[in-house]
Amino acid sequence: SVWSLVFSPDGRWPAAGSDDNRVRLWDPATGDLVRTLAGHGGWVSSLDFSPDGRWFASGSYDGTLRLWDPTTGRLLGILFGSRDGLWASCRVDLGRCRRYDDGTLLMRRDASGRVRPVPLPAGLGPAELTIEPAESGDETAAPELSPGDGESVSVGLRIRNPGPETAYWLDIHQEREAQDPFLFTPPPRRVRLGPGETWEATGAVSYLAAGHEPQGREGTLRLHLEQAHGDPIPIELPIRGRVPELALTGEPEQIRGDTPTLAVRVRNVGEQALREAEFQARIHGRAGESERSLARITEDLIPAGGEIALSFALPDDLELGPDGQLTLIAHERSYPPHDWRFPELSIRLAPPPWPLYAGLGVFLLAGAVLLWYLRQYTHPLTRRLAAEPAVLPRLGLAQLDQARDLLRRTRRLDTVLTANDIHGRWLERALRFQTDSHADQVAWLAHRLGADWQRKEGLGPDGALERFDLALGEDFPLNLRGCSVVFPPTDWPAPDVLSGLGRIGDQPCLVLAENPRQRADLGQHCRTPDNWLVAPQDAELSALLLAPDPVGACARLIAGSVKVARISPYRTGGGVRKESAFFGRTRIISDIQYREPANYLLVGGRQLGKSSLLRALQRRYERDGNVDCRYVSVGLAPIESKLARTLVPRFTLFFALSAARSGQPRGA
């Protein structure tokens, strides 16, 4: 791409600068390329000719200007500068350069690849510098150089220039051997140090010892100060490296007690704190036995000069003999990591206190038995059942087993069962309910409800949802002839179970999950008024299996999940005709039956039991010889014609049920 284009004043040379770092000259008459000028290290972004057209200049992103002879293509000169106002220029054709800088603008690379400044013109002597240790003002600086392992401390040097010459390019470097554990980090380079000026140079030195059983070390930090126009000045500073060092105090000792232990005392004899230490013990109990590892012990901090006592628990089946030996290994987990190993340590054995052990054993055994019985009587579930026996059938299947065992041990099982009218056989059957086959579970439910049952074709993919149907008895209090029982696979989530059920039909469906979590998920999805699904939870299933009135418990379970209007006994159209299935209305019946004859108007929505109330009154008046009671359904016919056809031998109390017109409630 062309970035710049210019014509010479006489129109002879059009010159173009491009992004390939080159300048091209063209013949405007023929359009031919005359020559290509190379030398820039960046895109050529600007061009211009001298007024007489004898030379032209090119500017580039490499930071230089180059002067060219357009006739020959020769490079005449180079000019470059810095942001500090420093510059240098060279006439290539004359072999002469001029510079205005502080010694930093011109550099050359030596044979080793190191960049060095180009010396200033001859005649300038090297600056005479003085060097002395100085406080750096840094909090990490120390009166003496004594870094800890993995730590660094500041190194302060005060460098003065008392002479008349300016010093350039001041660097401080370390003369370091291959195995030297001290590493110096130099301060930033000082470009210029004028006469009478002082440089407070602050570097840092760190110490890195061996990882295995480290040791402190004293040595000399050898540095040298380099400048552009003088010989290096050597600097030597004493230095001492600090590390944590571990040593054992005494020999390992066996300690007898409730829990046999092995005691080891360890001291940090080094000059640096030990952090995040982990101790591992390996022990040989007797000759010929395999090595055993004991539980590890950790210590957050062991200060320099500090001592700790380690106590390792011994396995119950480990017997220490006179030839037992211990290997102790210590690891420092913080940076830098260290480790120490103390192998084949002799163990001092403790004499066995047999009489004390015997007495203690008897005492512990008696206390354990007493504590066991006390825990049975003071268990929260035992205390709760003793105070509220009615809680038993509401515990849920998961707690029934524990409740039975606690009540047996405290001799309260019969009392709690009697208080709840629960037969012991029902409890045992409920405890093994979840382990029975699905057919046995349905058979037991049918037995409890006095219902018949049969297996049906499975639902969902490949019939994975096992299904049974229950035929409920005539005395079932809800308007139901039967219900289904479905067992979903244990690994199915609730949405998959509901999808597999599809449209189960116009009768309730008991979904019996096999684990509490699945029951809870299904319970949340099934408790909606627009389906027939009933997913009993643990407590509800326990109540159904243990209730003295299982039919009523089942009716309450279904009524708690299914929309009442679907299962109400008043959906029969003609009202409830059996006293056993007639719910309430006792006060209303008494107000009508035991007062002087009068006219009554019953008003209410659909399926609220108006017809059932009238039927109940009719059944009661049929037993009264002084009242002739007749139930007449008027429908849409004129009420006069219905009444005219009714015989009235003595005194007749009429009840008429009329169909309300559109938008009005049905009245009686």
XYZ file of C-alpha atoms in Angstrom:
668
model
C 0.000 0.000 0.000
C 1.244 3.492 -0.847
C 1.458 5.726 2.226
C 3.030 8.824 0.673
C 3.503 10.270 -2.838
C 5.423 13.376 -3.993
C 6.760 14.875 -7.263
C 10.099 16.630 -7.655
C 9.800 20.407 -8.334
C 10.647 19.870 -12.013
C 8.185 16.979 -12.333
C 10.954 14.572 -13.294
C 10.649 12.182 -10.394
C 7.457 10.946 -8.765
C 8.454 9.152 -5.530
C 6.176 6.794 -3.521
C 6.616 5.438 0.036
C 4.911 2.116 0.941
C 4.270 -0.308 3.804
C 7.066 -2.650 2.683
C 9.605 -0.109 4.088
C 10.783 0.955 0.611
C 10.789 4.100 -1.595
C 10.185 3.773 -5.355
C 11.010 6.277 -8.130
C 9.062 6.185 -11.380
C 9.370 7.586 -14.922
C 6.177 9.666 -15.396
C 6.475 9.541 -19.175
C 6.549 5.725 -19.478
C 5.216 4.647 -16.104
C 8.242 2.377 -15.629
C 9.839 1.760 -12.206
C 13.257 3.464 -12.256
C 14.708 2.308 -8.916
C 13.791 1.024 -5.462
C 15.451 2.490 -2.372
C 15.711 0.215 0.682
C 17.021 0.906 4.171
C 14.116 1.909 6.414
C 13.013 -0.468 9.184
C 9.354 0.624 9.127
C 6.624 1.902 6.835
C 7.594 5.000 4.804
C 4.978 7.559 5.810
C 6.279 10.890 4.401
C 8.406 12.183 1.464
C 9.625 15.570 0.284
C 12.128 16.986 -2.305
C 14.564 19.807 -1.790
C 13.625 23.042 -3.671
C 16.296 22.417 -6.287
C 15.335 18.742 -6.656
C 18.912 17.509 -6.038
C 17.904 15.292 -3.084
C 14.818 14.204 -1.261
C 13.995 13.056 2.332
C 11.932 10.064 3.493
C 10.370 9.667 6.972
C 9.521 6.262 8.421
C 7.899 4.611 11.416
C 11.384 3.380 12.399
C 11.947 6.887 13.824
C 14.525 8.039 11.253
C 14.768 10.479 8.358
C 16.922 9.445 5.392
C 18.332 11.715 2.649
C 18.658 10.278 -0.870
C 20.141 11.261 -4.249
C 17.266 10.618 -6.696
C 19.630 10.442 -9.659
C 21.907 7.712 -8.269
C 19.726 6.286 -5.463
C 22.629 6.697 -2.979
C 21.891 7.240 0.742
C 23.347 10.608 1.729
C 22.476 10.875 5.426
C 20.431 9.644 8.408
C 18.812 11.717 11.171
C 17.125 10.327 14.297
C 16.129 11.678 17.721
C 14.436 10.861 21.014
C 11.527 12.289 22.948
C 13.924 14.001 25.371
C 15.252 16.397 22.695
C 18.368 14.313 22.069
C 19.461 13.702 18.467
C 22.150 12.303 16.218
C 22.768 12.676 12.471
C 25.252 11.154 10.040
C 26.400 12.143 6.548
C 27.000 8.813 4.933
C 28.728 10.310 1.900
C 31.144 12.238 4.141
C 31.520 9.595 6.901
C 30.833 12.149 9.643
C 28.244 12.151 12.493
C 27.042 14.802 14.895
C 25.270 14.078 18.168
C 23.516 15.919 20.977
C 22.845 13.439 23.819
C 23.852 12.184 27.258
C 25.453 8.967 26.131
C 22.242 6.971 25.924
C 21.106 7.681 22.399
C 23.740 5.661 20.543
C 24.342 2.001 21.436
C 26.144 -0.976 19.934
C 25.877 -4.713 20.570
C 29.130 -6.513 21.440
C 30.171 -10.063 20.572
C 28.322 -11.508 23.583
C 25.059 -9.840 22.515
C 25.103 -7.295 25.315
C 24.064 -3.742 24.428
C 26.574 -1.047 25.448
C 26.569 2.729 24.928
C 28.751 4.281 22.281
C 31.427 6.291 24.169
C 31.369 10.051 24.008
C 34.075 11.799 21.987
C 37.663 11.201 23.050
C 39.154 13.542 25.618
C 36.590 12.979 28.434
C 38.025 11.104 31.445
C 36.103 8.576 33.580
C 34.270 9.878 36.624
C 35.739 9.039 40.038
C 32.952 7.518 42.155
C 32.745 6.577 45.848
C 30.544 3.754 47.167
C 29.348 2.996 50.717
C 26.486 1.002 52.248
C 23.403 3.083 53.014
C 19.982 2.695 54.565
C 17.455 2.382 51.781
C 14.433 3.615 53.718
C 12.682 0.336 52.901
C 11.098 -1.474 55.895
C 12.576 -4.770 54.643
C 16.136 -3.448 54.853
C 18.224 -4.902 57.694
C 21.393 -3.601 59.454
C 23.102 -6.747 58.208
C 22.277 -8.744 55.118
C 20.535 -11.818 56.517
C 17.737 -13.060 54.230
C 15.681 -16.111 55.194
C 15.243 -19.006 52.809
C 12.814 -17.903 50.100
C 12.880 -14.316 51.419
C 14.586 -11.171 50.169
C 16.008 -8.105 51.930
C 16.942 -4.713 50.562
C 20.522 -3.774 49.738
C 21.174 -0.006 49.952
C 24.246 1.625 48.348
C 25.142 5.337 48.335
C 27.145 6.275 45.203
C 28.673 9.774 45.006
C 30.334 11.626 42.133
C 32.725 14.099 43.803
C 34.754 14.905 40.650
C 34.221 17.279 37.703
C 33.290 14.618 35.138
C 29.785 13.257 34.496
C 29.262 9.491 34.848
C 27.035 7.749 32.322
C 25.221 4.430 32.249
C 25.678 3.292 35.839
C 24.763 -0.381 36.421
C 25.245 -2.645 39.468
C 25.735 -6.344 38.663
C 26.473 -9.474 40.698
C 29.481 -11.703 40.139
C 27.711 -15.011 40.868
C 29.082 -18.516 40.759
C 27.001 -21.477 39.631
C 26.302 -22.853 43.137
C 25.919 -19.479 44.865
C 22.591 -19.578 46.864
C 22.433 -15.757 47.073
C 20.728 -13.953 44.185
C 20.972 -10.179 43.743
C 18.248 -8.159 42.041
C 19.863 -4.913 40.772
C 18.283 -1.454 41.008
C 17.201 0.323 37.799
C 20.047 1.747 35.697
C 21.164 5.320 36.453
C 21.660 7.014 33.071
C 23.536 10.101 34.266
C 25.240 11.099 37.506
C 26.524 14.661 37.339
C 29.363 16.219 39.348
C 28.485 16.484 43.045
C 25.373 14.291 42.695
C 24.546 11.242 44.853
C 22.657 8.105 43.780
C 20.805 6.207 46.524
C 20.654 2.809 44.805
C 18.376 0.137 46.342
C 18.495 -3.473 45.185
C 17.492 -6.727 46.853
C 19.124 -10.051 47.662
C 17.402 -13.397 48.308
C 18.534 -16.753 49.649
C 17.463 -20.156 48.357
C 18.745 -23.146 50.311
C 18.479 -26.848 49.566
C 15.016 -28.378 49.915
C 16.157 -31.474 51.819
C 17.453 -30.767 55.339
C 18.475 -27.151 54.594
C 21.270 -25.376 56.452
C 22.179 -21.734 56.997
C 25.178 -20.283 55.218
C 27.519 -17.318 55.550
C 29.221 -15.780 52.538
C 30.071 -12.642 50.589
C 27.833 -10.790 48.159
C 30.139 -9.749 45.316
C 28.919 -6.852 43.161
C 30.532 -4.424 40.739
C 29.539 -0.959 39.554
C 29.875 -0.387 35.816
C 29.925 2.962 33.979
C 30.207 3.815 30.320
C 33.740 5.297 30.392
C 35.534 3.644 33.259
C 36.562 0.312 34.743
C 34.117 -1.645 36.925
C 34.305 -0.872 40.651
C 34.092 -3.978 42.897
C 31.726 -4.063 45.906
C 31.820 -6.792 48.593
C 29.203 -7.138 51.346
C 29.033 -9.861 54.054
C 25.823 -11.888 53.960
C 24.260 -14.717 55.982
C 21.369 -16.946 54.887
C 18.846 -18.179 57.493
C 16.780 -21.411 57.352
C 14.611 -23.499 59.700
C 16.489 -26.518 61.065
C 14.817 -29.383 62.929
C 16.355 -31.539 65.640
C 14.861 -34.145 68.022
C 14.891 -33.511 71.776
C 15.345 -36.849 73.512
C 14.077 -40.156 72.123
C 10.501 -41.135 71.126
C 8.480 -42.411 74.082
C 5.416 -44.643 74.337
C 2.613 -43.150 76.482
C -0.078 -45.462 77.855
C -3.613 -44.272 78.460
C -7.121 -44.547 77.080
C -5.563 -44.069 73.658
C -1.933 -45.292 73.416
C 0.272 -42.641 71.867
C 3.843 -42.113 70.779
C 5.359 -38.820 71.994
C 8.159 -37.083 70.057
C 9.639 -33.673 70.881
C 10.973 -31.568 67.992
C 12.914 -28.301 68.217
C 13.583 -25.666 65.537
C 17.275 -24.923 66.080
C 17.469 -22.741 62.957
C 17.123 -18.962 62.657
C 13.960 -18.949 60.506
C 10.417 -19.894 61.546
C 8.903 -23.097 60.143
C 5.368 -22.627 58.741
C 2.704 -25.164 57.758
C 4.698 -28.179 58.879
C 3.342 -31.714 58.429
C 4.809 -34.628 60.389
C 4.462 -38.229 59.268
C 5.471 -41.208 61.426
C 6.189 -44.742 60.221
C 6.725 -47.417 62.826
C 7.908 -51.018 63.108
C 6.233 -52.640 66.099
C 8.325 -55.801 66.156
C 11.035 -57.356 64.037
C 9.648 -58.940 60.904
C 6.416 -56.909 60.911
C 5.595 -54.603 58.009
C 5.933 -50.860 58.440
C 2.810 -49.035 59.661
C 1.951 -45.378 58.968
C 0.431 -43.316 61.782
C -1.970 -40.388 61.436
C -0.314 -37.200 60.227
C 0.048 -34.127 62.461
C 0.179 -30.537 61.205
C 1.576 -27.436 62.926
C 0.887 -23.926 61.642
C 4.034 -22.335 63.086
C 7.228 -23.378 64.876
C 9.216 -20.186 65.604
C 12.988 -20.096 65.512
C 14.209 -21.685 68.751
C 10.707 -23.045 69.491
C 9.924 -26.608 70.584
C 6.742 -28.673 70.134
C 5.512 -32.045 71.406
C 4.022 -34.399 68.822
C 1.591 -37.100 69.942
C 0.817 -39.871 67.428
C -2.090 -42.198 68.185
C -1.040 -45.868 67.995
C -3.316 -48.465 66.340
C -5.090 -50.781 68.783
C -3.662 -53.870 67.112
C -0.063 -52.598 67.189
C 2.179 -54.021 69.907
C 5.497 -52.299 70.444
C 8.469 -54.517 71.224
C 11.978 -53.738 72.457
C 13.185 -53.721 68.862
C 10.486 -51.329 67.620
C 11.734 -48.413 65.532
C 10.301 -45.093 64.343
C 10.982 -43.105 61.164
C 9.880 -39.471 61.426
C 9.459 -37.354 58.282
C 8.710 -33.615 58.338
C 7.467 -31.544 55.388
C 7.153 -27.766 55.145
C 4.149 -27.050 52.898
C 4.695 -23.288 52.561
C 7.154 -21.733 50.092
C 9.929 -22.712 49.825
C 9.223 -26.378 50.656
C 11.610 -28.284 52.910
C 11.731 -31.784 54.302
C 13.632 -33.612 57.037
C 13.975 -37.341 57.684
C 14.921 -38.994 60.985
C 15.171 -42.766 60.332
C 15.456 -45.793 62.663
C 14.774 -44.078 65.975
C 14.603 -46.291 69.053
C 11.386 -46.130 71.108
C 11.337 -46.026 74.897
C 8.534 -48.326 76.083
C 6.226 -47.575 79.023
C 5.509 -50.320 81.623
C 1.939 -51.683 81.337
C -0.330 -50.765 84.352
C -2.349 -53.994 84.426
C -4.335 -53.416 87.685
C -5.330 -49.960 86.541
C -6.364 -51.307 83.166
C -8.534 -53.979 84.763
C -10.348 -51.563 87.080
C -10.731 -49.036 84.329
C -12.085 -51.667 81.979
C -14.809 -52.709 84.461
C -15.718 -49.093 85.108
C -15.878 -48.274 81.415
C -18.004 -51.315 80.661
C -20.512 -50.450 83.377
C -20.570 -46.842 82.302
C -21.080 -47.795 78.667
C -24.063 -49.994 79.527
C -25.565 -47.284 81.721
C -24.952 -44.647 79.080
C -26.533 -46.856 76.408
C -29.730 -47.274 78.433
C -29.745 -43.597 79.322
C -29.473 -42.654 75.671
C -32.440 -44.875 74.814
C -34.655 -43.229 77.448
C -33.480 -39.683 76.730
C -33.535 -39.992 72.952
C -35.643 -37.124 71.507
C -37.872 -39.570 69.611
C -38.490 -41.685 72.732
C -39.417 -38.638 74.774
C -41.689 -37.310 72.049
C -43.583 -40.590 71.650
C -43.958 -40.953 75.410
C -45.505 -37.474 75.637
C -47.558 -37.688 72.416
C -48.327 -41.297 71.388
C -50.445 -39.987 68.473
C -47.205 -38.921 66.735
C -46.348 -42.566 65.879
C -48.512 -42.995 62.737
C -47.351 -39.587 61.458
C -43.619 -40.295 61.670
C -43.238 -41.690 58.211
C -41.878 -45.042 57.098
C -38.245 -43.893 57.366
C -38.525 -43.389 61.166
C -40.889 -46.218 62.074
C -38.085 -48.779 62.423
C -36.098 -46.541 64.800
C -39.257 -45.675 66.756
C -40.162 -49.363 67.216
C -36.663 -50.266 68.450
C -36.565 -47.360 70.913
C -40.029 -48.182 72.273
C -39.123 -51.864 72.684
C -35.909 -51.089 74.561
C -37.751 -48.719 76.891
C -40.747 -51.128 77.232
C -43.214 -48.574 75.904
C -44.189 -50.134 72.576
C -47.446 -51.770 73.754
C -48.535 -48.597 75.546
C -48.040 -46.396 72.474
C -49.723 -48.917 70.140
C -52.729 -49.218 72.452
C -53.051 -45.432 72.701
C -53.301 -45.268 68.899
C -55.536 -48.382 68.501
C -52.781 -49.855 66.322
C -52.361 -53.623 66.153
C -48.772 -54.860 66.451
C -49.210 -56.856 63.240
C -50.034 -53.633 61.367
C -46.774 -52.053 62.539
C -44.647 -55.042 61.465
C -46.446 -55.113 58.108
C -45.834 -51.374 57.606
C -42.118 -51.795 58.416
C -41.608 -54.325 55.654
C -44.008 -52.600 53.240
C -41.282 -51.000 51.140
C -39.343 -54.271 50.796
C -42.417 -56.242 49.622
C -43.164 -56.790 45.989
C -45.573 -54.368 44.351
C -48.272 -57.045 44.203
C -47.911 -57.730 47.951
C -48.116 -54.012 48.703
C -51.342 -53.654 46.721
C -52.774 -56.795 48.325
C -52.144 -55.384 51.804
C -53.706 -52.019 50.888
C -56.755 -53.808 49.474
C -57.035 -55.881 52.660
C -56.906 -52.742 54.788
C -59.550 -50.982 52.664
C -61.802 -54.022 52.205
C -61.400 -53.710 48.450
C -60.763 -56.059 45.539
C -57.686 -55.624 43.378
C -56.277 -56.756 40.063
C -53.169 -56.125 37.959
C -53.574 -53.944 34.858
C -51.425 -53.299 31.829
C -48.451 -51.052 32.610
C -48.329 -47.412 31.542
C -45.646 -45.308 29.863
C -42.835 -46.502 27.590
C -42.693 -50.320 27.497
C -45.207 -50.431 30.364
C -42.496 -49.333 32.836
C -45.128 -47.863 35.201
C -46.576 -50.921 36.957
C -50.352 -50.468 37.530
C -53.033 -52.072 39.706
C -56.740 -51.225 40.175
C -58.652 -51.237 43.479
C -62.458 -51.715 43.567
C -63.633 -49.742 46.622
C -66.539 -50.889 48.784
C -70.025 -49.391 49.038
C -69.223 -47.798 52.392
C -66.362 -45.712 50.993
C -67.297 -42.119 51.972
C -66.279 -40.485 48.674
C -68.126 -40.690 45.379
C -65.667 -43.239 43.993
C -65.985 -46.800 42.768
C -62.279 -47.443 42.638
C -58.799 -46.039 42.222
C -55.547 -47.010 40.524
C -52.180 -47.728 42.158
C -49.037 -47.018 40.099
C -45.369 -47.770 40.930
C -42.891 -45.589 38.948
C -39.280 -46.708 38.331
C -36.968 -45.398 41.049
C -34.666 -43.525 38.638
C -37.439 -41.611 36.838
C -37.723 -37.857 37.581
C -41.178 -36.477 38.377
C -41.817 -34.914 34.911
C -41.116 -38.278 33.218
C -43.489 -40.053 35.617
C -46.290 -37.558 34.931
C -45.683 -37.824 31.176
C -45.829 -41.630 31.379
C -49.119 -41.568 33.297
C -50.846 -39.534 30.598
C -54.620 -39.618 31.080
C -55.137 -42.188 33.775
C -58.939 -41.874 33.617
C -61.734 -40.413 35.766
C -60.634 -41.963 39.034
C -57.874 -41.210 41.520
C -54.426 -42.691 40.995
C -52.111 -43.403 43.955
C -48.492 -42.924 42.794
C -46.341 -44.904 45.261
C -42.660 -43.941 44.892
C -40.028 -46.159 46.522
C -37.728 -43.477 47.991
C -38.464 -40.276 49.968
C -36.824 -37.932 47.473
C -38.919 -39.215 44.582
C -42.040 -39.003 46.802
C -41.255 -35.367 47.626
C -40.736 -34.421 43.956
C -43.936 -36.166 42.874
C -45.858 -34.580 45.742
C -44.958 -31.090 44.502
C -46.041 -31.889 40.935
C -49.243 -33.795 41.789
C -50.860 -31.371 44.236
C -52.824 -29.500 41.584
C -56.643 -29.377 41.374
C -56.775 -30.323 37.690
C -55.690 -33.979 37.893
C -56.535 -37.243 39.643
C -52.979 -37.965 40.861
C -52.254 -38.562 44.560
C -48.573 -38.914 45.585
C -48.511 -39.691 49.339
C -45.474 -38.588 51.328
C -43.780 -40.701 54.011
C -46.050 -39.558 56.834
C -49.224 -39.918 54.740
C -48.300 -43.429 53.650
C -47.476 -44.366 57.247
C -50.868 -43.049 58.424
C -52.643 -45.067 55.726
C -50.880 -48.285 56.791
C -51.361 -47.794 60.550
C -54.688 -45.937 60.923
C -57.410 -47.822 62.876
C -59.836 -46.457 60.249
C -57.922 -47.075 57.013
C -60.978 -46.265 54.841
C -61.274 -42.802 56.387
C -57.504 -42.270 56.147
C -57.602 -43.167 52.445
C -60.558 -40.823 51.858
C -58.721 -37.959 53.586
C -55.574 -38.671 51.562
C -57.488 -38.522 48.256
C -59.532 -35.483 49.298
C -56.295 -33.626 50.132
C -55.011 -33.882 46.547
C -58.019 -34.238 44.203
C -60.497 -31.426 43.503
C -63.397 -31.831 45.938
C -66.029 -31.346 43.250
C -64.772 -34.486 41.484
C -65.090 -36.814 44.460
C -67.929 -35.215 46.455
C -70.697 -37.706 47.373
C -73.192 -35.044 46.342
C -72.411 -35.510 42.654
C -74.938 -38.343 42.473
C -77.645 -36.145 40.883
C -80.353 -37.417 43.222
C -78.482 -36.709 46.434
C -76.917 -39.060 48.964
C -79.368 -41.790 49.901
C -77.290 -43.630 52.508
C -76.963 -42.301 55.994
C -73.448 -43.714 56.233
C -72.314 -41.453 53.379
C -74.259 -38.349 54.409
C -71.939 -35.662 55.764
C -73.215 -33.220 58.438
C -76.196 -30.871 58.084
C -77.344 -32.078 61.552
C -78.286 -28.629 62.813
C -80.282 -27.732 59.669
C -82.208 -31.014 59.864
C -83.017 -30.411 63.538
C -84.232 -26.850 62.825
C -86.692 -28.187 60.223
C -87.796 -31.472 61.785
C -88.431 -30.396 65.379
C -90.192 -27.057 64.799
C -93.726 -26.204 63.795
C -94.361 -26.887 60.081
C -93.308 -23.942 57.913
C -92.040 -23.070 54.452
C -88.280 -23.172 53.778
C -86.197 -22.052 50.843
C -82.836 -23.783 50.239
C -80.550 -21.795 47.973
C -77.030 -22.780 46.899
C -74.708 -23.624 44.035
C -74.439 -26.956 42.317
C -73.248 -30.084 44.171
C -73.474 -28.586 47.657
C -75.886 -31.223 49.004
C -79.335 -29.612 48.679
C -80.929 -32.804 47.335
C -79.077 -34.878 49.931
C -80.534 -32.708 52.691
C -84.085 -33.168 51.384
C -83.586 -36.930 51.107
C -82.334 -37.068 54.683
C -85.459 -35.207 55.873
C -87.681 -37.560 53.887
C -86.058 -40.616 55.486
C -86.655 -39.182 58.949
C -90.320 -38.207 58.325
C -91.063 -41.679 56.966
C -90.637 -42.890 60.565
C -93.140 -40.259 61.847
C -96.743 -41.472 61.576
C -98.125 -37.960 61.964
C -96.442 -36.559 58.862
C -96.968 -37.567 55.250
C -93.725 -36.506 53.510
C -93.318 -36.784 49.755
C -90.308 -35.861 47.643
C -91.358 -34.359 44.291
C -88.951 -33.192 41.596
C -90.715 -30.382 39.721
C -88.120 -29.784 37.022
C -89.398 -27.354 34.370
C -93.100 -28.294 34.704
C -95.600 -25.878 36.357
C -95.546 -26.432 40.099
C -99.376 -26.366 40.294
C -99.780 -29.491 38.140
C -97.247 -31.365 40.246
C -98.956 -30.384 43.484
C -102.422 -31.210 42.153
C -101.440 -34.807 41.540
C -100.100 -35.185 45.073
C -102.527 -36.843 47.571
C -102.997 -35.105 50.901
C -104.779 -37.467 53.378
C -104.231 -35.426 56.551
C -101.422 -32.910 56.709
C -98.675 -32.931 54.101
C -95.341 -31.215 54.206
C -94.120 -30.626 50.647
C -90.590 -30.234 49.481
C -90.154 -29.229 45.902
C -86.958 -28.925 43.990
C -87.190 -26.594 41.026
C -84.654 -25.966 38.337
C -83.422 -22.414 38.337
C -83.542 -20.398 35.230
C -80.361 -19.596 33.367
C -77.817 -17.772 35.555
C -79.745 -18.392 38.829
C -78.900 -20.935 41.601
C -80.965 -24.036 42.024
C -83.432 -23.659 44.946
C -85.555 -26.023 46.955
